[in-house]
PDB file of C-alpha atoms in Angstrom:
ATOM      1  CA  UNK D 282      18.270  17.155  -3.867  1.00 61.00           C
ATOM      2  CA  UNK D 283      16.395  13.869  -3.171  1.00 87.00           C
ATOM      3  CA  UNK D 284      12.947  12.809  -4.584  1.00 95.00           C
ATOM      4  CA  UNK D 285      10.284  10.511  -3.245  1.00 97.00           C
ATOM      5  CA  UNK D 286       7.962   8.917  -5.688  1.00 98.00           C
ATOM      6  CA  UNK D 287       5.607   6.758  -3.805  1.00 98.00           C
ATOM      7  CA  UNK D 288       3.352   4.949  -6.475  1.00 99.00           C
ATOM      8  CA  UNK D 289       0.256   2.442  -4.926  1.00 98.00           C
ATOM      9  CA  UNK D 290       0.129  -0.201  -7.155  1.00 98.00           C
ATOM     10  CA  UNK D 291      -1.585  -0.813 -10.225  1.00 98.00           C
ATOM     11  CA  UNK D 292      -5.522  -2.177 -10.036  1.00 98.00           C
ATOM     12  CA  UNK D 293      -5.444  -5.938  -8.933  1.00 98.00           C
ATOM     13  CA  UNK D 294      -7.934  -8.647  -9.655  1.00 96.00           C
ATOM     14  CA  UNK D 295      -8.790  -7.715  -6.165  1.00 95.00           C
ATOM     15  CA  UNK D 296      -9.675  -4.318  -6.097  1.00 96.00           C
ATOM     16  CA  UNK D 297     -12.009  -5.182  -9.197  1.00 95.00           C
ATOM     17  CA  UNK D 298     -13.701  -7.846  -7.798  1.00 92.00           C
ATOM     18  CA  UNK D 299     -13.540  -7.108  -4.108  1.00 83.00           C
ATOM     19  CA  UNK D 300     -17.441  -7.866  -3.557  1.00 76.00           C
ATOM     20  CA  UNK D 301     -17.648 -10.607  -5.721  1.00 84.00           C
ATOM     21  CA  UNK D 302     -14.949 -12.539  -5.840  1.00 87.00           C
ATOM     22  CA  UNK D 303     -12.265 -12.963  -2.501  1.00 91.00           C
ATOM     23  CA  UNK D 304     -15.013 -12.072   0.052  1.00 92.00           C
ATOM     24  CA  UNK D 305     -16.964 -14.897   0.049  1.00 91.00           C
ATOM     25  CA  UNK D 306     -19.444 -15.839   3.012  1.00 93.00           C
ATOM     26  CA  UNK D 307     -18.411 -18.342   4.644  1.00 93.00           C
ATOM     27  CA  UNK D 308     -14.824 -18.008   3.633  1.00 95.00           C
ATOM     28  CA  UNK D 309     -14.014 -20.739   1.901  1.00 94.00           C
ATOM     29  CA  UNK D 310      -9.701 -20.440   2.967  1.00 93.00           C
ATOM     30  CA  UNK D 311      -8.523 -20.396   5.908  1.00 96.00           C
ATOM     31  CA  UNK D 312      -6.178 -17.531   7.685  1.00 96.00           C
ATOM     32  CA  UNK D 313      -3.234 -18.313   6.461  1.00 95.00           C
ATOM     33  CA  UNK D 314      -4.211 -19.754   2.783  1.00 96.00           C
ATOM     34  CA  UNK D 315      -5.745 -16.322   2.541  1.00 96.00           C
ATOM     35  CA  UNK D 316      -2.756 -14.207   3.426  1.00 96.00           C
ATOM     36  CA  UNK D 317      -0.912 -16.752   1.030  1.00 97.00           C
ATOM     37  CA  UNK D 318      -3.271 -16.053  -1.808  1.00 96.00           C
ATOM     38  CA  UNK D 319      -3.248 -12.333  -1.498  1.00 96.00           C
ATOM     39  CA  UNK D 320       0.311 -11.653  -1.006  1.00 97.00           C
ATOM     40  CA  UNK D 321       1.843 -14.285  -3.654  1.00 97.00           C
ATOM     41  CA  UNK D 322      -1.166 -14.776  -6.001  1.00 95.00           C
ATOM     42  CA  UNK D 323      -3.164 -11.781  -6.830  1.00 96.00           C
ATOM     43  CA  UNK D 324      -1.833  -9.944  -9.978  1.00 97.00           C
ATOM     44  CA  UNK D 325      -3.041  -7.166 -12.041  1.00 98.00           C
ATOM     45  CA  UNK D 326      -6.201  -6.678 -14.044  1.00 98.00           C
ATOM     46  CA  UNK D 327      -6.366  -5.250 -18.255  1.00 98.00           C
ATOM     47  CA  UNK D 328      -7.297  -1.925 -16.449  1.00 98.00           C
ATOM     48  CA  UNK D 329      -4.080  -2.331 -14.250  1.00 98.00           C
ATOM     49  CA  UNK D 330      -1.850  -3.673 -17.395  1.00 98.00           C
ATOM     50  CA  UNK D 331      -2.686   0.207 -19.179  1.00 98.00           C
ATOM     51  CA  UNK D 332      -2.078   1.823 -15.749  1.00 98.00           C
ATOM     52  CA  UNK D 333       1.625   0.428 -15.732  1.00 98.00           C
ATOM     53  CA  UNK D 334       1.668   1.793 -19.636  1.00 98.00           C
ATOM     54  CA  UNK D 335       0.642   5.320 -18.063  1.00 98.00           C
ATOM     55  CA  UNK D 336       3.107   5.177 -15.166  1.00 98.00           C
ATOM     56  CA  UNK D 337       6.448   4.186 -17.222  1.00 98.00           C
ATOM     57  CA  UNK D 338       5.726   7.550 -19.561  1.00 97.00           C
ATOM     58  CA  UNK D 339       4.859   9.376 -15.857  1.00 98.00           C
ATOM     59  CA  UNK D 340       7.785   8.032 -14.050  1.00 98.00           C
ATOM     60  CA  UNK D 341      10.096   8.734 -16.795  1.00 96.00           C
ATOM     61  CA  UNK D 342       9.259  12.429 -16.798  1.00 96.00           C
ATOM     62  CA  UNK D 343       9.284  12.790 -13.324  1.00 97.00           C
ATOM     63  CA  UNK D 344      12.213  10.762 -11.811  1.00 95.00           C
ATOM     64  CA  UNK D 345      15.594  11.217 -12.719  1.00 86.00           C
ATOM     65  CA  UNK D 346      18.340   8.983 -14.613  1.00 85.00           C
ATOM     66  CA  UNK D 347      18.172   5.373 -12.476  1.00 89.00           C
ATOM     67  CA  UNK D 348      16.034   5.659  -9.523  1.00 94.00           C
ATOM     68  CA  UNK D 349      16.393   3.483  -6.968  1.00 94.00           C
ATOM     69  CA  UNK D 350      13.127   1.075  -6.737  1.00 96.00           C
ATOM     70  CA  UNK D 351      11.902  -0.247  -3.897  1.00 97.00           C
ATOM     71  CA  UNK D 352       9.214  -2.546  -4.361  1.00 98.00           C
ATOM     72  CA  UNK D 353       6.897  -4.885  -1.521  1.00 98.00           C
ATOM     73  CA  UNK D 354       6.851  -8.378  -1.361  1.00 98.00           C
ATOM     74  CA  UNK D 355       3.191  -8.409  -2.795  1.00 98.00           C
ATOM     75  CA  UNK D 356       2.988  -9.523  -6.587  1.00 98.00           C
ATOM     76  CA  UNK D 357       0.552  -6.609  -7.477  1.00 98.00           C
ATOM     77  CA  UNK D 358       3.473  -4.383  -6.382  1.00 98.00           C
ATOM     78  CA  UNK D 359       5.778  -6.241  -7.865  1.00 98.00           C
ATOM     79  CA  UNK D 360       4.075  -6.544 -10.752  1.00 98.00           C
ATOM     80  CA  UNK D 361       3.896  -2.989 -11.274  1.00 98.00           C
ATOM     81  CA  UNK D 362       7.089  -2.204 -10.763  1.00 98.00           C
ATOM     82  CA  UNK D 363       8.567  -4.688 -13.156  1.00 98.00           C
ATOM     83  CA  UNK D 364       6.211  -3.295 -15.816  1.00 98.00           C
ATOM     84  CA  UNK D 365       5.890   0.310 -15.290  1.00 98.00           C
ATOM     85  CA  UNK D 366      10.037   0.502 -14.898  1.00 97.00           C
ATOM     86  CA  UNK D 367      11.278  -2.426 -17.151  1.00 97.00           C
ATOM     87  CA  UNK D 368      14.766  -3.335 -17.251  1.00 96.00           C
ATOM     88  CA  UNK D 369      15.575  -1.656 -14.037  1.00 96.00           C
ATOM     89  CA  UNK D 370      16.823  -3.113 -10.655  1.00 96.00           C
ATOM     90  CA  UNK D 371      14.848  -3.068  -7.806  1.00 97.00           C
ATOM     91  CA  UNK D 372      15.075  -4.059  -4.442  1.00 97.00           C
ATOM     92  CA  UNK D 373      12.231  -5.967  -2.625  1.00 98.00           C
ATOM     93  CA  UNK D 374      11.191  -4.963   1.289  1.00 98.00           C
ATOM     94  CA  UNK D 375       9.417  -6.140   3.784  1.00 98.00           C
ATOM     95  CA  UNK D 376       8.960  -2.649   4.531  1.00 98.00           C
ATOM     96  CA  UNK D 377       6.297  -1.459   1.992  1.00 98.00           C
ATOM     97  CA  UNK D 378       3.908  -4.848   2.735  1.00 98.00           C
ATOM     98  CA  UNK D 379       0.228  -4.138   2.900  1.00 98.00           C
ATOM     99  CA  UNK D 380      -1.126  -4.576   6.708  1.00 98.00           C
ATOM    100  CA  UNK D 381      -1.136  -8.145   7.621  1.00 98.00           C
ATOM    101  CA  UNK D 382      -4.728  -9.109   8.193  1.00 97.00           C
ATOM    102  CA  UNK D 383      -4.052 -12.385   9.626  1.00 97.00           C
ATOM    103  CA  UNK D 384      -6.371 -14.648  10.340  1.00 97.00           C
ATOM    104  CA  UNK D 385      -8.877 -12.041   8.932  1.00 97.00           C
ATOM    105  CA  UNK D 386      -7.647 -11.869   5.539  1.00 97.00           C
ATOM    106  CA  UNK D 387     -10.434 -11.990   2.755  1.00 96.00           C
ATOM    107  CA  UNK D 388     -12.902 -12.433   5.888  1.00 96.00           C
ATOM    108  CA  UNK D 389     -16.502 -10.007   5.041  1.00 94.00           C
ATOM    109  CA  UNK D 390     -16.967  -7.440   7.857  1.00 93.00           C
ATOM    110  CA  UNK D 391     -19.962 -10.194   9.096  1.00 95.00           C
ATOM    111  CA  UNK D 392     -18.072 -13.231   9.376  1.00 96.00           C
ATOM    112  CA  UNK D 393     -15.663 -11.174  10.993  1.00 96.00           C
ATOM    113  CA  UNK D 394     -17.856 -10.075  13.889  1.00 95.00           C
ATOM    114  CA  UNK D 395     -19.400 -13.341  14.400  1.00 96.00           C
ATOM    115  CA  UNK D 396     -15.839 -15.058  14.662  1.00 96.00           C
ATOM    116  CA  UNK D 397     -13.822 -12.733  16.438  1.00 96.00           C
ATOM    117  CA  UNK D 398     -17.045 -10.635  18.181  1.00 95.00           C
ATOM    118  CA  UNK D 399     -13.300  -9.172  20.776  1.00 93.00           C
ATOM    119  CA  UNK D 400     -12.406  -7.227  18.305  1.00 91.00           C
ATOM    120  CA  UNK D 401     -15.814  -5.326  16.694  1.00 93.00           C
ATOM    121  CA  UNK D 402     -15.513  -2.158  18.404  1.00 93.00           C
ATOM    122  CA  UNK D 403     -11.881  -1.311  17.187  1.00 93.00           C
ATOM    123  CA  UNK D 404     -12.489  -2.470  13.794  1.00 93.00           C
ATOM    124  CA  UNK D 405     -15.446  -0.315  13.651  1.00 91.00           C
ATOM    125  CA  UNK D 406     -14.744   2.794  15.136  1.00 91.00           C
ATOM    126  CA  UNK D 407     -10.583   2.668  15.890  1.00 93.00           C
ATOM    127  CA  UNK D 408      -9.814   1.067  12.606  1.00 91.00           C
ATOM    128  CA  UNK D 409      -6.208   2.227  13.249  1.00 95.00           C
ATOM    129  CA  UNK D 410      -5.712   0.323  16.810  1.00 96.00           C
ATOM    130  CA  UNK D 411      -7.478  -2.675  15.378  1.00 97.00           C
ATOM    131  CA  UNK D 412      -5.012  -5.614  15.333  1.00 96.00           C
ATOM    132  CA  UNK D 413      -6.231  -8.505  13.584  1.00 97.00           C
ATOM    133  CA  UNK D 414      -6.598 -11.508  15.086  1.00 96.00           C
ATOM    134  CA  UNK D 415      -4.324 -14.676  14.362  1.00 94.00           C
ATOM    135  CA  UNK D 416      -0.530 -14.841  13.285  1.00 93.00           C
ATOM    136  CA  UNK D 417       0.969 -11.795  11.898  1.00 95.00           C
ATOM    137  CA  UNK D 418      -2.111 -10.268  12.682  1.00 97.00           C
ATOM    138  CA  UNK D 419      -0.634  -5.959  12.010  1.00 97.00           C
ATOM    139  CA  UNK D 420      -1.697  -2.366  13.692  1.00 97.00           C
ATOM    140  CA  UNK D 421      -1.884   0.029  11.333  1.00 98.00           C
ATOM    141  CA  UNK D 422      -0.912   2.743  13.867  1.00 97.00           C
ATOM    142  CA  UNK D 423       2.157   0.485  15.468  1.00 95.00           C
ATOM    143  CA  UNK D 424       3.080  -2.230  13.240  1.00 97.00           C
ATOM    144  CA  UNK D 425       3.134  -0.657   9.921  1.00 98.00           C
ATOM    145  CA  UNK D 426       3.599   2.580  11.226  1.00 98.00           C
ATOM    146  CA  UNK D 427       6.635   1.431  12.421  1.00 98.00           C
ATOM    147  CA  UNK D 428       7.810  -0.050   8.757  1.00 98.00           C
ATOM    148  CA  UNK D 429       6.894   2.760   7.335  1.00 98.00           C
ATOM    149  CA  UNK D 430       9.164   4.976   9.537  1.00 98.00           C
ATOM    150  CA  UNK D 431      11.808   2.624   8.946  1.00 98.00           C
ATOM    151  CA  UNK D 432      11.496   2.592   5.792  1.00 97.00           C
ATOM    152  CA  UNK D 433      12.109   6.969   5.972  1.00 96.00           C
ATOM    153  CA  UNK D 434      14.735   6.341   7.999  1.00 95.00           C
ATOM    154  CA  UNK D 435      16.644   4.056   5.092  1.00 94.00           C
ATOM    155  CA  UNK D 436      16.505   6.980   2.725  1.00 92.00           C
ATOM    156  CA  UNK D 437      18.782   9.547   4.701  1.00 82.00           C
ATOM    157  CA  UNK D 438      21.394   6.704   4.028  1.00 78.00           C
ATOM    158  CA  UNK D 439      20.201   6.173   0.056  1.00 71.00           C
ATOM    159  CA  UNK D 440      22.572   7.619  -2.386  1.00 71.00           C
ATOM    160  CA  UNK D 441      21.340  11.215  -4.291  1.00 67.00           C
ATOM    161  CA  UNK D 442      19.651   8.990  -6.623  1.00 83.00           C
ATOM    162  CA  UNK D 443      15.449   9.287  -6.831  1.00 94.00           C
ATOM    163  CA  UNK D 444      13.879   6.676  -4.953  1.00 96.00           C
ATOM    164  CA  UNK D 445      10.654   5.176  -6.188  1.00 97.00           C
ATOM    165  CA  UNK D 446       8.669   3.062  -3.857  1.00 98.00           C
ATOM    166  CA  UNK D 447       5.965   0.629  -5.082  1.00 98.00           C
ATOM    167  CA  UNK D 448       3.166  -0.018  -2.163  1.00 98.00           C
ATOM    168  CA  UNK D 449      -0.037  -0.193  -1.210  1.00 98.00           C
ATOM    169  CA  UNK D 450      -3.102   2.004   0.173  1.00 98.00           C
ATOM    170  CA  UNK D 451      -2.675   1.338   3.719  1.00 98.00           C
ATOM    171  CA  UNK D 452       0.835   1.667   4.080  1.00 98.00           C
ATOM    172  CA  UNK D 453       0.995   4.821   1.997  1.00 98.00           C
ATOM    173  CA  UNK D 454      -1.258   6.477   4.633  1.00 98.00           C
ATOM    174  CA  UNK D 455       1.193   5.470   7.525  1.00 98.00           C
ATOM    175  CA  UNK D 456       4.154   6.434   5.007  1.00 98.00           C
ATOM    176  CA  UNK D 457       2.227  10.063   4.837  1.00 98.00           C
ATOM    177  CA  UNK D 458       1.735   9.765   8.654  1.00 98.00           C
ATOM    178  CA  UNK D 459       5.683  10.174   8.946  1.00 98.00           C
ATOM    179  CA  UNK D 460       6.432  12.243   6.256  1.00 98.00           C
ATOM    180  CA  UNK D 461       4.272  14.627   6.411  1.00 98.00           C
ATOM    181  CA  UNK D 462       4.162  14.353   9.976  1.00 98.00           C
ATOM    182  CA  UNK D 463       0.813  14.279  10.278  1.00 98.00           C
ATOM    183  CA  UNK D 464      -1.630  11.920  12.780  1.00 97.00           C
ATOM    184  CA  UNK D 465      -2.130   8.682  11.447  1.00 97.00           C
ATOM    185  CA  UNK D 466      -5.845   9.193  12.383  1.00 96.00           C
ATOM    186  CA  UNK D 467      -6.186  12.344   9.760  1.00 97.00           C
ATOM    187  CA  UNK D 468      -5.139  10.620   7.364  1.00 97.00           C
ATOM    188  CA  UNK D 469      -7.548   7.548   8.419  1.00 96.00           C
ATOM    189  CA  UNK D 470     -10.331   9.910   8.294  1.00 95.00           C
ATOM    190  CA  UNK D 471      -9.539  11.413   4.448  1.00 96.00           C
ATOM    191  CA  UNK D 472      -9.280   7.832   3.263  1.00 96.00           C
ATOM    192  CA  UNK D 473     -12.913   6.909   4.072  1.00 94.00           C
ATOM    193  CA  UNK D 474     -13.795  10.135   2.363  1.00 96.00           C
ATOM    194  CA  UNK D 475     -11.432   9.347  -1.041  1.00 96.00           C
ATOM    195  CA  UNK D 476      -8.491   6.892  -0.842  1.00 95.00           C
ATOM    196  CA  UNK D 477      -5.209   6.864  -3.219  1.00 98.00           C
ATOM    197  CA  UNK D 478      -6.186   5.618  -6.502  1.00 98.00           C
ATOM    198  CA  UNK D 479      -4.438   2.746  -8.018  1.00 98.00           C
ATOM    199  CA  UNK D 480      -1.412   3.815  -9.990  1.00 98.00           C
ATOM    200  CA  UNK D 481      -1.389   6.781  -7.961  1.00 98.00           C
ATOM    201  CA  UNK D 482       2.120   8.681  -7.556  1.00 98.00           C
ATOM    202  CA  UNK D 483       2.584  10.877  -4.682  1.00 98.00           C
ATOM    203  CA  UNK D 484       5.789  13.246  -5.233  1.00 98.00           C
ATOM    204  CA  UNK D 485       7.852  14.330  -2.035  1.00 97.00           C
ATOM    205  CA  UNK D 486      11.196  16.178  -1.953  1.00 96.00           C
ATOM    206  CA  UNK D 487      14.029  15.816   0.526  1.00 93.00           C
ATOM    207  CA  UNK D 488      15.203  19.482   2.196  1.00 90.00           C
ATOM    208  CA  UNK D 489      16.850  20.198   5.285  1.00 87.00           C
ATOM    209  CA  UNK D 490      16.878  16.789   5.926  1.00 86.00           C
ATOM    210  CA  UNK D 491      12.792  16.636   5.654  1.00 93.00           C
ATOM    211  CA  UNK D 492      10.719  15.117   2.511  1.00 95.00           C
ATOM    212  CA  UNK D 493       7.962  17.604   1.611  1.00 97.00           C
ATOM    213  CA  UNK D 494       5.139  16.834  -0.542  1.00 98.00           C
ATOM    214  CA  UNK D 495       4.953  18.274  -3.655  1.00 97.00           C
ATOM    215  CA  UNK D 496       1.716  17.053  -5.346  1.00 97.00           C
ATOM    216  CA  UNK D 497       0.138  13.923  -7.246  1.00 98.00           C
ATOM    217  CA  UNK D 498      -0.252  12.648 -10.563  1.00 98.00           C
ATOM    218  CA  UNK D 499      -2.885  10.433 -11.057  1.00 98.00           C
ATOM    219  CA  UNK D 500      -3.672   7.774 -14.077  1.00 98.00           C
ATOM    220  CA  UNK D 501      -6.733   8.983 -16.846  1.00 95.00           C
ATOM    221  CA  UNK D 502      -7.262   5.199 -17.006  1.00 95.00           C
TER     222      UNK D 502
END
C-alpha cells in the first residue's frame, strides 16, 4: 500500500505581504525579473519557519520509514522540504512548479488589464483557460494540468515507499483535478471560497491502482 502526502508549502514572504510588498503599481520588474524573483528568491516567513517545526512532527507520524520527497524548483518549496524533513533526500521536479505567470508575474489585476486588455475576460471569469501572456506564460487547465498528471503517472513506477510531494496552491488543485478525478473547474470554484492553507498536507492512498483521499491535517500556527 502506497501513500500520497501532498504538503503546499510553508507561508512565504509573499503570501504575507502579497498587497504590500511584490504587487506594486507600476511594477517596478519586468516579466522575466519577476518570474526570476519569485521562483529563486522568495523564502519563508517566522510564521512559515514554525510551520516546517509543525510539519516534521506531522510528517513523521504520518509517513512511513524514508519517503520519497519530491520537491518543486521554487525555494519556498524547497525550503520547506529541507526543513520540515531534514537529512533526507529529495528529488527536485519541474513537475510540482507553481503556474508560470509570465510576463504577468507580480503584475496587480489593474496593470494587468491595462497592458494586456486580450486577455481580461478569461482572467476574470475563465481563470482556468487564462494563459498568461509572455514566455512561459502556463494554463492552469492544460499546462499544469498536464504536469500534474505526469507527475501521477511517475508514481505507479515509484517503489512501495511513501511519497511526499512539496508544491504549491495552484498546482495542488490540478494535482486534485487528476486524482480525485474531479473537474478542474470544481475545484477552481472551492478555492475562491477557501484555498489550501500553507503547510497544508493532503493524505491520499494508492488502491486498485487509484490514489483516494483520505483527509487533511492542517498547521495550528
Amino acid at each position: 500500500m502506497k501513500m500520497l502526502f501532498l504538503v503546499r508549502h510553508a507561508e512565504s514572504i509573499e503570501n504575507a505581504t502579497k498587497y504590500s510588498g511584490f504587487y506594486e503599481d507600476p511594477r517596478p520588474w519586468t516579466g522575466p525579473a519577476a518570474h526570476v524573483l519569485c521562483r529563486d528568491l522568495v523564502g519563508l516567513t517566522p510564521r512559515g519557519f514554525l510551520q516546517c517545526l509543525w510539519l516534521r512532527q506531522t510528517l513523521r507520524d504520518l509517513t512511513g520509514p524514508d519517503p520519497a520527497i519530491r520537491t518543486s524548483q521554487y525555494r519556498r518549496a524547497l525550503d520547506t522540504a529541507v526543513l520540515a524533513l531534514p537529512g533526507l533526500p529529495y528529488e527536485v521536479t519541474a513537475l510540482l512548479n507553481e503556474q508560470h505567470y509570465g510576463a504577468a508575474t507580480y503584475m496587480t489585476k489593474r496593470e494587468l488589464y491595462a497592458t494586456y486588455p486580450e486577455g481580461a475576460e478569461d482572467r476574470q471569469t475563465r481563470k482556468h483557460l487564462w494563459t498568461p501572456p509572455g514566455a512561459g506564460g502556463e494554463c492552469l487547465a492544460r499546462g499544469v494540468l498536464r504536469r500534474a498528471a505526469e507527475f501521477v503517472d511517475g508514481l505507479h513506477l515509484e517503489a512501495a515507499a511513501d511519497v511526499v510531494a512539496f508544491t504549491h496552491h495552484t498546482t495542488i488543485l490540478a494535482l486534485r483535478a487528476v486524482l480525485e478525478r474531479r473537474p478542474v473547474t470544481e475545484l477552481v470554484d472551492e478555492a475562491r471560497v477557501r484555498k489550501t492553507p500553507n503547510a497544508a498536507v493532503l493524505v491520499y492512498e494508492q488502491a486498485d491502482g487509484l490514489f483516494h483521499a483520505r483527509g487533511t491535517a492542517e498547521p495550528d500556527c
